[in-house]
PDB file of C-alpha atoms in Angstrom:
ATOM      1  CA  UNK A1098     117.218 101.173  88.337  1.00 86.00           C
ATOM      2  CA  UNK A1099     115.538 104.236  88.276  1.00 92.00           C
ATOM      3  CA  UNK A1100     116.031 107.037  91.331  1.00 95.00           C
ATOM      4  CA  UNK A1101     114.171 109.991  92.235  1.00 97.00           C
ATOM      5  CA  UNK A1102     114.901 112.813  94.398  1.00 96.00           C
ATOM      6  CA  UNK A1103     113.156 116.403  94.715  1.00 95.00           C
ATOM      7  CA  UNK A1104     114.548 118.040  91.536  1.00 94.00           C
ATOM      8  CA  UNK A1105     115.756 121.346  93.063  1.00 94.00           C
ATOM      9  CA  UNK A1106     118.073 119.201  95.268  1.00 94.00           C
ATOM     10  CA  UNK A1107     119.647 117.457  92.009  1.00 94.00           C
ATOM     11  CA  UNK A1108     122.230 120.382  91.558  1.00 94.00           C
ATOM     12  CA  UNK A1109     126.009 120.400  91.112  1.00 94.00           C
ATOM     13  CA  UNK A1110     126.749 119.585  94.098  1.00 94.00           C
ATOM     14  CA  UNK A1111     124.796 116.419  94.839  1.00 96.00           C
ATOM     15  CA  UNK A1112     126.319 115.510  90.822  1.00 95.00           C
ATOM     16  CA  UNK A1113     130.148 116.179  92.120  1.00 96.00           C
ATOM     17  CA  UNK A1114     129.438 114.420  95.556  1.00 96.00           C
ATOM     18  CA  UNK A1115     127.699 111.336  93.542  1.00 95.00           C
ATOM     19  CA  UNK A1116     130.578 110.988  91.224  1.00 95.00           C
ATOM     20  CA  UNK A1117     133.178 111.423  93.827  1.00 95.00           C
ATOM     21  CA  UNK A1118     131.635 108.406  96.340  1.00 94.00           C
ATOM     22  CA  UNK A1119     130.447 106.594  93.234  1.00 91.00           C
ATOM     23  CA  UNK A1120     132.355 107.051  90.204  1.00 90.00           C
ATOM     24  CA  UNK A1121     129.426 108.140  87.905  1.00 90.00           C
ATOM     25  CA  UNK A1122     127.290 111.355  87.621  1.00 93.00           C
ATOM     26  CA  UNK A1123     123.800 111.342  87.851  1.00 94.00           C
ATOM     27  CA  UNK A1124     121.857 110.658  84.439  1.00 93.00           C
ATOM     28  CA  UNK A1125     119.064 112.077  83.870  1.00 94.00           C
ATOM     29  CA  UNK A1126     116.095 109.880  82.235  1.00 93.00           C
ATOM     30  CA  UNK A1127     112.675 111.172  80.778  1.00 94.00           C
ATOM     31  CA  UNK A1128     110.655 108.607  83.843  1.00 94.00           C
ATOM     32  CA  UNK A1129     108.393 109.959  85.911  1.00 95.00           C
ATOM     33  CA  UNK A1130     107.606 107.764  89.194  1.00 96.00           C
ATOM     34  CA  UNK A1131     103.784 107.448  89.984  1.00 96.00           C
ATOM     35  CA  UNK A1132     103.383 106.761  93.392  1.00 96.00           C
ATOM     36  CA  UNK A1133     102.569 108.707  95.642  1.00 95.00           C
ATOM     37  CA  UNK A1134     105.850 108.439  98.037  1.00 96.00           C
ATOM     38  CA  UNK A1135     107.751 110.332  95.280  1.00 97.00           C
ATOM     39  CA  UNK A1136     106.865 113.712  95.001  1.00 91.00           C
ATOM     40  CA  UNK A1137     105.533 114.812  91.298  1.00 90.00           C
ATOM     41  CA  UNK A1138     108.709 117.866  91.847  1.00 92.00           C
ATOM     42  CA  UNK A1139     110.930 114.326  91.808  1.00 96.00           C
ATOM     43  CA  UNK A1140     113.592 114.156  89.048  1.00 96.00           C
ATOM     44  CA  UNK A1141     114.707 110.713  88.012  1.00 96.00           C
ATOM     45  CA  UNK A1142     118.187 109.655  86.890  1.00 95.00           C
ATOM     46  CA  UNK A1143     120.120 106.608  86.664  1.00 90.00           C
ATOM     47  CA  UNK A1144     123.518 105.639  88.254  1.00 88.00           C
ATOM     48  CA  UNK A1145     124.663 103.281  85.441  1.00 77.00           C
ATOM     49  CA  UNK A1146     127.972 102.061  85.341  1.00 65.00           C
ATOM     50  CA  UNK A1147     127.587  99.213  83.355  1.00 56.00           C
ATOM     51  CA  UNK A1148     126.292  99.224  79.384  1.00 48.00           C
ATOM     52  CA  UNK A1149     123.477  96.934  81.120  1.00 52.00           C
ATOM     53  CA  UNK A1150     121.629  98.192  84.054  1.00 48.00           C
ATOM     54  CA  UNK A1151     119.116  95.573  84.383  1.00 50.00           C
ATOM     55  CA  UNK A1152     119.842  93.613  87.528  1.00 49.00           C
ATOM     56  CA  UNK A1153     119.012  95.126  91.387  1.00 50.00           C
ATOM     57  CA  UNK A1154     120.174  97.966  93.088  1.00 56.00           C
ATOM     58  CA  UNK A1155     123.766  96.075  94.174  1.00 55.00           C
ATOM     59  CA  UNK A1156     124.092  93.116  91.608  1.00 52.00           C
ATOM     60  CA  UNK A1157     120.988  89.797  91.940  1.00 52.00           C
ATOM     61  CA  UNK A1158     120.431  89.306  95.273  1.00 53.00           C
ATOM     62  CA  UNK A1159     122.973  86.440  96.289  1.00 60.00           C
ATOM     63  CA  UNK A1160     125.344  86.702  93.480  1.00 61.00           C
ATOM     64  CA  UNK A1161     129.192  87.634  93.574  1.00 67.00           C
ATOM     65  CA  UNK A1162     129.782  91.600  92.496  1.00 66.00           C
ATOM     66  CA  UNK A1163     130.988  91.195  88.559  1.00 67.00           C
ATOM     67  CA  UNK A1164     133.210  93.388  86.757  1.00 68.00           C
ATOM     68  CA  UNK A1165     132.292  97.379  86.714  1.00 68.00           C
ATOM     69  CA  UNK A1166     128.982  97.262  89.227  1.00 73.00           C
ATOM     70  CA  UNK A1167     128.432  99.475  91.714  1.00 80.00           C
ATOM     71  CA  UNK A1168     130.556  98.204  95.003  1.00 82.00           C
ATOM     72  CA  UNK A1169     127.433  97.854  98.046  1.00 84.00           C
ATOM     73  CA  UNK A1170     129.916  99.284 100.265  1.00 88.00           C
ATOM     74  CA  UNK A1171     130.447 102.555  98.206  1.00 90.00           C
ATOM     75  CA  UNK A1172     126.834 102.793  97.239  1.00 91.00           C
ATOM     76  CA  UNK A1173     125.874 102.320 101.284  1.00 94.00           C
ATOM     77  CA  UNK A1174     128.600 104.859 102.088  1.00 95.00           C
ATOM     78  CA  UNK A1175     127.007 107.254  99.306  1.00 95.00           C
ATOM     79  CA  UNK A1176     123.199 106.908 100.444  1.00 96.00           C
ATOM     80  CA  UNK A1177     124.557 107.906 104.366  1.00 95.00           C
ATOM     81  CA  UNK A1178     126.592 110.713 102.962  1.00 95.00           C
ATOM     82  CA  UNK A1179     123.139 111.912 101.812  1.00 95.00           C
ATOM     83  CA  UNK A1180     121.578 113.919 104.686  1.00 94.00           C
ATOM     84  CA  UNK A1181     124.911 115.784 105.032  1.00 91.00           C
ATOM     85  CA  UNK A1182     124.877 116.952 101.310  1.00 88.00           C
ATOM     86  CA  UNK A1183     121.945 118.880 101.556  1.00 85.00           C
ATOM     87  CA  UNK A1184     119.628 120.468 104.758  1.00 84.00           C
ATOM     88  CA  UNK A1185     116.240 119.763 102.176  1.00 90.00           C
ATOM     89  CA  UNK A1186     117.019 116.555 101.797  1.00 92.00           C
ATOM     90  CA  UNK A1187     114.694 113.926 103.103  1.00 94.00           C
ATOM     91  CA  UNK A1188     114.109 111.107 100.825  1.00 96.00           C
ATOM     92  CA  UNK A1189     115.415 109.439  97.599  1.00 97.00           C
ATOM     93  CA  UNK A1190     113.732 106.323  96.082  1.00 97.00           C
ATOM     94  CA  UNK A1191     114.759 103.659  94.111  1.00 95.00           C
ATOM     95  CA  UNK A1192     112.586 102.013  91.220  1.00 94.00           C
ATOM     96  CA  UNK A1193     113.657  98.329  89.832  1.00 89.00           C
ATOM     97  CA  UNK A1194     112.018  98.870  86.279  1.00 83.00           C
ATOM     98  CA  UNK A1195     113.687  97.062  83.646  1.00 75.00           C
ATOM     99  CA  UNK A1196     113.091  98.612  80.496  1.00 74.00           C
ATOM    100  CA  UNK A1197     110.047 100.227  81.248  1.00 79.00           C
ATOM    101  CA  UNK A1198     107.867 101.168  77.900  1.00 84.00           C
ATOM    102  CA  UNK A1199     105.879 103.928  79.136  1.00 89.00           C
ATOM    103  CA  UNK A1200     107.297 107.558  80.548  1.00 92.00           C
ATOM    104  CA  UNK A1201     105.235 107.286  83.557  1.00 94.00           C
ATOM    105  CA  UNK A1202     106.016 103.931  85.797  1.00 93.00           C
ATOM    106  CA  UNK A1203     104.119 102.698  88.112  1.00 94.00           C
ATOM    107  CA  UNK A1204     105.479 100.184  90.812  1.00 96.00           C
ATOM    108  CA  UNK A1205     103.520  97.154  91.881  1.00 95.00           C
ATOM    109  CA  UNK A1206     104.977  97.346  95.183  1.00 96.00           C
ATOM    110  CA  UNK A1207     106.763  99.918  97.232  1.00 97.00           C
ATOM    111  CA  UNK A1208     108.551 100.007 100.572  1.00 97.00           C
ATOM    112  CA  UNK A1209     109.609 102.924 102.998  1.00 98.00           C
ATOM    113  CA  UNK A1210     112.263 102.108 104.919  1.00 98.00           C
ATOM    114  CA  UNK A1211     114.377 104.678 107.339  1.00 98.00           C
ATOM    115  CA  UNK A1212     118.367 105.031 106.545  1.00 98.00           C
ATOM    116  CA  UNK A1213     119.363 103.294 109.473  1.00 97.00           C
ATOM    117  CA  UNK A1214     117.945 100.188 108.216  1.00 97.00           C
ATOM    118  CA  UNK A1215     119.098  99.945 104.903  1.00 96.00           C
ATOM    119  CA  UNK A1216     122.175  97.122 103.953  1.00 94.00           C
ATOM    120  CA  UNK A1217     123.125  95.216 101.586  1.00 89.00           C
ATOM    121  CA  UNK A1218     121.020  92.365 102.159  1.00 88.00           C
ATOM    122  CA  UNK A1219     118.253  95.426 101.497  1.00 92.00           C
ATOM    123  CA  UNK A1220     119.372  96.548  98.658  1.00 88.00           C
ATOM    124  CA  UNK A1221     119.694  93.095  96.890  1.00 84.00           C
ATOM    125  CA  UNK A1222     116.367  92.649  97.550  1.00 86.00           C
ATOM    126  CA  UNK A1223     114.705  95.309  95.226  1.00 88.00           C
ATOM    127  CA  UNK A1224     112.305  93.343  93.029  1.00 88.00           C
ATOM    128  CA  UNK A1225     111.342  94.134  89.789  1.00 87.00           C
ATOM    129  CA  UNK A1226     108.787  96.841  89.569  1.00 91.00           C
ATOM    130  CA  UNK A1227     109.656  97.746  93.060  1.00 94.00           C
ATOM    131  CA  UNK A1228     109.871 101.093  94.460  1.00 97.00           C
ATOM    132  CA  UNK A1229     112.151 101.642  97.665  1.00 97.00           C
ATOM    133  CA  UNK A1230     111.668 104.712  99.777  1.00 98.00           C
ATOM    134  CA  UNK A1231     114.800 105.569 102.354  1.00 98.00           C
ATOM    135  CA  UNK A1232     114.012 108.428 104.088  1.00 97.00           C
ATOM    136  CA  UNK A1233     117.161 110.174 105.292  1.00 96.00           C
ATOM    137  CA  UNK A1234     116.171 112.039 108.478  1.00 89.00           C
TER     138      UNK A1234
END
């Protein structure tokens, strides 16, 4: 899982608030997102807490949480702690790119989707190559 957010908005602050709701700092990766609902300012990182970060955004759609992933009720609480981190911020997206060979990744499909709609049923639902756009406000 790849995320992107406007790179000035990536500071300290957003890092301590991410690994206080989450457990795990930001990390940054060399991606860049082409598409054009992620701005080419966007930094990417990854919120691994697992050696392997290959399956969706909260665990395989219907399968049980396993040891060490990302709980959908902290990551949930994390993405609507957002707009009160930062005035700027507006959107983050979410790329499903397993192992991607190239810098620059391209999604095959993208969705935009306002915070107030977003669950876990959502979440579970990123498919590979997918790009997921929640905007905030």
């Amino acid at each position: 899982m790849i995320w992107a957010l406007r790179a000035d908005l990536l500071d300290d602050e957003f890092r301590a608030m991410t690994l206080e709701r989450l457990g795990v700092e930001p990390q940054p990766t060399p991606f860049t997102v082409a598409s054009k609902r992620v701005g080419a300012d966007a930094e990417t990182f990854t919120l691994t807490r697992r050696m392997c970060d290959c399956d969706g955004v909260v665990g395989l759609r219907g399968r049980e949480q396993v040891d060490g992933e990302t709980p959908a009720a902290a990551l949930l609480d994390w993405l609507h702690a957002l707009p009160g981190s930062a005035a700027e911020l507006r959107r983050i997206s979410v790329l499903r790119a397993w192992s991607p060979s190239e810098l620059t990744v391209a999604p095959r499909r993208s969705r935009g989707v306002q915070l107030t709609d977003v669950d876990e049923r959502l979440l579970r639902g990123v498919e590979d190559d997918m790009l997921l756009t929640i905007d905030l406000r």
